[in-house]
PDB file of C-alpha atoms in Angstrom:
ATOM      1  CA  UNK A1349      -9.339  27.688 -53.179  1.00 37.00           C
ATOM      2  CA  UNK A1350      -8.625  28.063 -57.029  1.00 40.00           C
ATOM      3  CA  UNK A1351     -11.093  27.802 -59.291  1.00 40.00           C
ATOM      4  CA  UNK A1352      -9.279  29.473 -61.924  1.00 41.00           C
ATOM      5  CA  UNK A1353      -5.502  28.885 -63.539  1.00 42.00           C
ATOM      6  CA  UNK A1354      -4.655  30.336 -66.427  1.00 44.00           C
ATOM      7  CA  UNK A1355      -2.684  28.221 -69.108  1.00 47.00           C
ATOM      8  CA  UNK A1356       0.797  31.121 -68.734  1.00 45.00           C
ATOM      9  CA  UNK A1357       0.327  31.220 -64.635  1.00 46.00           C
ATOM     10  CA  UNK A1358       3.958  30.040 -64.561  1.00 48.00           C
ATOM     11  CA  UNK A1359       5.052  32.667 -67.227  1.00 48.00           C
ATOM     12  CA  UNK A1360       3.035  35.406 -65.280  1.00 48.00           C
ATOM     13  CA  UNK A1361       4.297  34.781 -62.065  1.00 50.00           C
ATOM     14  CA  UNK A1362       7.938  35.614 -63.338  1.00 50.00           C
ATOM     15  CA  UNK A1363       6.915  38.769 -65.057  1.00 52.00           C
ATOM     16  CA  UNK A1364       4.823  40.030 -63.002  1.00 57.00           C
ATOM     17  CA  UNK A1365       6.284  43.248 -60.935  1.00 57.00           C
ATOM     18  CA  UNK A1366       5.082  43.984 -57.475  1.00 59.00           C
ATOM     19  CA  UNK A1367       5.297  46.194 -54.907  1.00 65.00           C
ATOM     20  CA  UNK A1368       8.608  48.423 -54.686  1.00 65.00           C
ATOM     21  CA  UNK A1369      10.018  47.091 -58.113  1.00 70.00           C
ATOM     22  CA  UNK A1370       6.322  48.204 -59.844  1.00 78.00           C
ATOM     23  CA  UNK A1371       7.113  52.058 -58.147  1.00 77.00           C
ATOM     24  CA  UNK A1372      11.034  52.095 -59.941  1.00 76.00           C
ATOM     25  CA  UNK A1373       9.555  50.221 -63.268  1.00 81.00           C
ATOM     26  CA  UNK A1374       6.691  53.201 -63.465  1.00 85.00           C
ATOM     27  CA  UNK A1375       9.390  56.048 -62.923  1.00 81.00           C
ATOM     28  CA  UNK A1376      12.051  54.268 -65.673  1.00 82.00           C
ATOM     29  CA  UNK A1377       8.915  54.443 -67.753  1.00 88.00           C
ATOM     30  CA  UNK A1378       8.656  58.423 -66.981  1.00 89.00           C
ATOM     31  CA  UNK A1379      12.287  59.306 -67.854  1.00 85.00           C
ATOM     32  CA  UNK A1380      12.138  57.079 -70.342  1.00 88.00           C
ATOM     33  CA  UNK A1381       8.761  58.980 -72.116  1.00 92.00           C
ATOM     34  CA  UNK A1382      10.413  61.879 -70.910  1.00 91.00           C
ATOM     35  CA  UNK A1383      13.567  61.966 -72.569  1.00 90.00           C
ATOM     36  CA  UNK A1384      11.773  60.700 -76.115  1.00 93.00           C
ATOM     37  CA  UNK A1385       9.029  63.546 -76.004  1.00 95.00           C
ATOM     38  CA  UNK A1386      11.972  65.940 -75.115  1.00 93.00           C
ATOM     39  CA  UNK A1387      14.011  64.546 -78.285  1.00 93.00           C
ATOM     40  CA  UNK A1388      10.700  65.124 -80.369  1.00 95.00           C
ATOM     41  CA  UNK A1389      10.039  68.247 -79.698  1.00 95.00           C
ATOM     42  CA  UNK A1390      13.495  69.979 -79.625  1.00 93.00           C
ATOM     43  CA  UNK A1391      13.635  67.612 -83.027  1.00 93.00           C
ATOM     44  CA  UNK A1392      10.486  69.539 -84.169  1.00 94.00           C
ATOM     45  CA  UNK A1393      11.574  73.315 -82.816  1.00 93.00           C
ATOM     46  CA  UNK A1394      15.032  72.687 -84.193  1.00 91.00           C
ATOM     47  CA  UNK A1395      13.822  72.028 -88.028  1.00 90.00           C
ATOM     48  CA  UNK A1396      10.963  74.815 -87.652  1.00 90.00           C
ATOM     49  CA  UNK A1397      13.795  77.345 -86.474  1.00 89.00           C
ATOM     50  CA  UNK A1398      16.114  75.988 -89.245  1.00 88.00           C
ATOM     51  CA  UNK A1399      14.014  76.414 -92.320  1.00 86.00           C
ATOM     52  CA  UNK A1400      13.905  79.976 -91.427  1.00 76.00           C
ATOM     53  CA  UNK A1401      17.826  79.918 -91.498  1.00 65.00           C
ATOM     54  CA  UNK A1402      20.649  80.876 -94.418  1.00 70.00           C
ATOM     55  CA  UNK A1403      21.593  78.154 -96.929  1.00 73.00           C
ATOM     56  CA  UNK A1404      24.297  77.170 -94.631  1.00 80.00           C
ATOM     57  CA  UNK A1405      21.793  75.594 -92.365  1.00 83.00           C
ATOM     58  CA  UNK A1406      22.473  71.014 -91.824  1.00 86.00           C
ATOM     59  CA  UNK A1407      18.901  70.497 -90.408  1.00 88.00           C
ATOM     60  CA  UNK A1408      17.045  70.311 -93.746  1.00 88.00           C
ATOM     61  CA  UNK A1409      14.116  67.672 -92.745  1.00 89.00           C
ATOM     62  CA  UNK A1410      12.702  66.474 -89.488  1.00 92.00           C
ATOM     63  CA  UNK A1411      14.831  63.152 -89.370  1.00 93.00           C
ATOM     64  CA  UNK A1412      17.834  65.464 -89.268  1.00 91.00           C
ATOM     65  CA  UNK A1413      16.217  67.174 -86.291  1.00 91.00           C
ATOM     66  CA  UNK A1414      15.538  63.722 -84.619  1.00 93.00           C
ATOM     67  CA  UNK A1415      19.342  62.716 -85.892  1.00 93.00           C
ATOM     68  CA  UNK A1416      20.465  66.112 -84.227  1.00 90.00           C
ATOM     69  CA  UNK A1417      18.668  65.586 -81.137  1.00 92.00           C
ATOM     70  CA  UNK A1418      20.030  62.455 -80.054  1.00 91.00           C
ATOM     71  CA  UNK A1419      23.664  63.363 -81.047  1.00 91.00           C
ATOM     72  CA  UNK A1420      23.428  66.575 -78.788  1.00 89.00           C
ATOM     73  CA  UNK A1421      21.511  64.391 -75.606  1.00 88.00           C
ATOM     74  CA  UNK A1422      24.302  61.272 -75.931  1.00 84.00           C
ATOM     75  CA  UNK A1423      26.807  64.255 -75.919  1.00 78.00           C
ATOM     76  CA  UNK A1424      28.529  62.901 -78.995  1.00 81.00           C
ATOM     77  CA  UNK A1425      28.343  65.755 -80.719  1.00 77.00           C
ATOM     78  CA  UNK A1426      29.248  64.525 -84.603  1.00 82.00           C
ATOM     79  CA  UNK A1427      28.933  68.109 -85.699  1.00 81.00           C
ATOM     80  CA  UNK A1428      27.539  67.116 -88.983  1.00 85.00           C
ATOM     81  CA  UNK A1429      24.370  68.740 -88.077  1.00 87.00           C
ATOM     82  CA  UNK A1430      24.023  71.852 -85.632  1.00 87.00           C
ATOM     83  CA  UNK A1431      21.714  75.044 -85.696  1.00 88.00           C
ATOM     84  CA  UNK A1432      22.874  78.194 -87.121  1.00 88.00           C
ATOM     85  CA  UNK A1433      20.216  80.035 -86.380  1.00 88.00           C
ATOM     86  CA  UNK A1434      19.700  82.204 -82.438  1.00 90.00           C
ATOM     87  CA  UNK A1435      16.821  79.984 -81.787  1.00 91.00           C
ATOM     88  CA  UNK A1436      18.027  76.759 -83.426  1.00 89.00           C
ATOM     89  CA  UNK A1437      20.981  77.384 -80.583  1.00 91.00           C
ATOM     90  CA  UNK A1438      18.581  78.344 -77.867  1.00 94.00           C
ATOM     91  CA  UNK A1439      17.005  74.814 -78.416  1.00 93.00           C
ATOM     92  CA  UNK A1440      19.959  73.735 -78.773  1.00 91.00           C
ATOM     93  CA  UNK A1441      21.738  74.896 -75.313  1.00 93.00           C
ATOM     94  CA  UNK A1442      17.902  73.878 -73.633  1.00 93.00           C
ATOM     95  CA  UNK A1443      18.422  70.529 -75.415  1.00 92.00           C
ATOM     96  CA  UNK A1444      21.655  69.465 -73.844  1.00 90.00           C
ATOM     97  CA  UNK A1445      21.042  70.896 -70.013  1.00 92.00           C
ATOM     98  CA  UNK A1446      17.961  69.020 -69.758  1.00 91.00           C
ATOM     99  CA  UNK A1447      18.743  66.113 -71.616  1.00 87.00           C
ATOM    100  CA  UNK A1448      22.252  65.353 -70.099  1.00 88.00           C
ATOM    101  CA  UNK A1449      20.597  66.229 -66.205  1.00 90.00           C
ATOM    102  CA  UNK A1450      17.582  63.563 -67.604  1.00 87.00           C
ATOM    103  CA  UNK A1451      20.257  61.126 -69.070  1.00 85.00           C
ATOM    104  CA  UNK A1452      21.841  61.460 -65.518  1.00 89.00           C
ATOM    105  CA  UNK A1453      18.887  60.697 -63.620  1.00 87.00           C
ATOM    106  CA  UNK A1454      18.106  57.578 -65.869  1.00 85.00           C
ATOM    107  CA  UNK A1455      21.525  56.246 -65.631  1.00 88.00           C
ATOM    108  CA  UNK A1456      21.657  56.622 -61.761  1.00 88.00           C
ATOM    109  CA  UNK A1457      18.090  55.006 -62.112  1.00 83.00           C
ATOM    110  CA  UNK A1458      19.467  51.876 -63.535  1.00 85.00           C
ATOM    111  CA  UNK A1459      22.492  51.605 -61.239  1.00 88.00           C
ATOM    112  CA  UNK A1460      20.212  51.838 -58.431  1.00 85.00           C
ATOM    113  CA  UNK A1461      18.220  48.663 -59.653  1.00 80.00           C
ATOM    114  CA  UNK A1462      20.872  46.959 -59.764  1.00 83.00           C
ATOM    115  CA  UNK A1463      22.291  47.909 -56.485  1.00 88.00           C
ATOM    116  CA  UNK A1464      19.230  47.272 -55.184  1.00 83.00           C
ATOM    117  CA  UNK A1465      19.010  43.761 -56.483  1.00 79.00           C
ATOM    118  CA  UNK A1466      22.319  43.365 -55.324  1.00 84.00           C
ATOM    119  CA  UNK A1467      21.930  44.022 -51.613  1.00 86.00           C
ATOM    120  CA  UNK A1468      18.329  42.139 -51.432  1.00 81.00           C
ATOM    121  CA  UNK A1469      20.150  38.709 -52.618  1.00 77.00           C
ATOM    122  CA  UNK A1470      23.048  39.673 -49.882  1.00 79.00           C
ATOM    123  CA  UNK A1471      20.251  39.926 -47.158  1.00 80.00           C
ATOM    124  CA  UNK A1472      18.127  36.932 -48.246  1.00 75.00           C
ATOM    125  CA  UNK A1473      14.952  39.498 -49.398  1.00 75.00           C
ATOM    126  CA  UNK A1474      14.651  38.691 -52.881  1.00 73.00           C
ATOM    127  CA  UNK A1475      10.750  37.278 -53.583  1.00 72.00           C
ATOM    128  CA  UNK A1476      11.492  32.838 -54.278  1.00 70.00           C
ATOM    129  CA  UNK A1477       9.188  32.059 -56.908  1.00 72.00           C
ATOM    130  CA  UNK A1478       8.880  28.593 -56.436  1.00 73.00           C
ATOM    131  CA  UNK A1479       6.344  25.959 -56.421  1.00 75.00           C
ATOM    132  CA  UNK A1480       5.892  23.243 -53.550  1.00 71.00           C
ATOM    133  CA  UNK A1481       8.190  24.264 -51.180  1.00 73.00           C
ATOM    134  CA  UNK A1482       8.080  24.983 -47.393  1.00 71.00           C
ATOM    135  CA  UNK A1483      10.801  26.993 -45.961  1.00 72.00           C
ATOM    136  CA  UNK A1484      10.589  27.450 -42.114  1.00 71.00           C
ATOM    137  CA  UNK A1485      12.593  30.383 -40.985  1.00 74.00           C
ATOM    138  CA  UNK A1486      13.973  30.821 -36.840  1.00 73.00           C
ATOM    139  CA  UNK A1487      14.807  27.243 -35.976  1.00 76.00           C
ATOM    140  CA  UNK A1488      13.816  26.541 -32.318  1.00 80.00           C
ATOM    141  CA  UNK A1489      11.859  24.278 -30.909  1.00 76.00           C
ATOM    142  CA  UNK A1490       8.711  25.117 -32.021  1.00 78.00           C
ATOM    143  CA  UNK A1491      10.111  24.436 -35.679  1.00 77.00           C
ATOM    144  CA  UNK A1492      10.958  21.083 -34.879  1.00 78.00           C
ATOM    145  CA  UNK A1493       7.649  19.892 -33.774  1.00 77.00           C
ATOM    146  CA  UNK A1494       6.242  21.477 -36.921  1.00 76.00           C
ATOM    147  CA  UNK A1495       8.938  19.913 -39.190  1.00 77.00           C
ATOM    148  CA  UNK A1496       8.056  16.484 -37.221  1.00 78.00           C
ATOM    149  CA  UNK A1497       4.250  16.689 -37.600  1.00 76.00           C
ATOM    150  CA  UNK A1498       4.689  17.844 -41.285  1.00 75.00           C
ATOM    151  CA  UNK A1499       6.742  14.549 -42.099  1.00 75.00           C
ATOM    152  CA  UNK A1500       4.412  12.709 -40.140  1.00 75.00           C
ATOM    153  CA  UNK A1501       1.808  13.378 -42.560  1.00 69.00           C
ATOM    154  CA  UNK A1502       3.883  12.665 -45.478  1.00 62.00           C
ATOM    155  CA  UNK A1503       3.850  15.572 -47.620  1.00 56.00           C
ATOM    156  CA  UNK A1504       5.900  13.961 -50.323  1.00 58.00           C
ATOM    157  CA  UNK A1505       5.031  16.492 -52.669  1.00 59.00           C
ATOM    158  CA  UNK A1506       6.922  19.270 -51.296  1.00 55.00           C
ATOM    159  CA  UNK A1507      10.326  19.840 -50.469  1.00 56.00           C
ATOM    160  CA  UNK A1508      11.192  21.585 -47.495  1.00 56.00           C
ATOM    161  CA  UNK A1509      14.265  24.073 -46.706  1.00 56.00           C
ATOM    162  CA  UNK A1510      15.475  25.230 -43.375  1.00 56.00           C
TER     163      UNK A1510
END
């Protein structure tokens, strides 16, 4: 019985994320709060190693740091700003093992979702989301005398798939 609907039930039922999808959405969140906390603080260490530097130094403010970090993780490598410094670099060779292995994992991450996706349509195991509908799966006979007595009682309201 439901004594309660809420006015979005329709909206929430398509966002909602369940069971194996909710265990791959909570580790894309992890890499993904990884690999920004990991761009902070090597952001951070960079500029507090570089104000120590010569004159010669390109990470002058902590944007620069956070401009820095990202270059270095995407592997573009601009070269407009780099440490001079031994610890700048230290951060700096830290910064691109561990943020290319972590950009790894979260592009195999994403190609796995979608791989996944893939093969559940191909084997019929994607969740149907739809409203009024019987499906009856393993025709034999049994299914027929349930498909009979269900249009004996006129359900007019639902369609029904086999």
């Amino acid at each position: 019985m439901k004594l309660f609907l809420h006015p979005f039930r329709k909206i929430s039922d398509r966002l909602s994320i369940r069971g194996e999808d909710q265990k791959l959405f909570i580790r894309f969140l992890w890499v993904c709060s990884f690999i920004a906390i990991l761009l902070l603080i090597s952001a951070l260490l960079a500029w507090a190693f570089e104000q120590k530097g010569t004159q010669e130094n390109t990470i002058k403010s902590f944007w620069d740091g956070i401009w820095w970090a990202i270059v270095s993780i995407a592997t573009v490598g601009y070269g407009d700003k780099y440490p001079v410094t031994f610890q700048g670099r230290l951060v700096g060779i830290i910064l691109i093992i561990v943020g290319y292995s972590s950009l790894s994992f979260f592009t195999g991450l994403i190609a796995s979702l979608f791989v996944e996706d893939r093969l559940k349509g191909a084997k019929g195991l994607k969740t149907i989301r739809t409203h009024n509908h019987i499906v009856i799966c393993g025709w034999n006979n049994t299914a027929e005398f349930f498909l009979k007595a269900l249009l004996e009682k006129q359900v007019s309201e639902m369609d029904i798939c086999i």
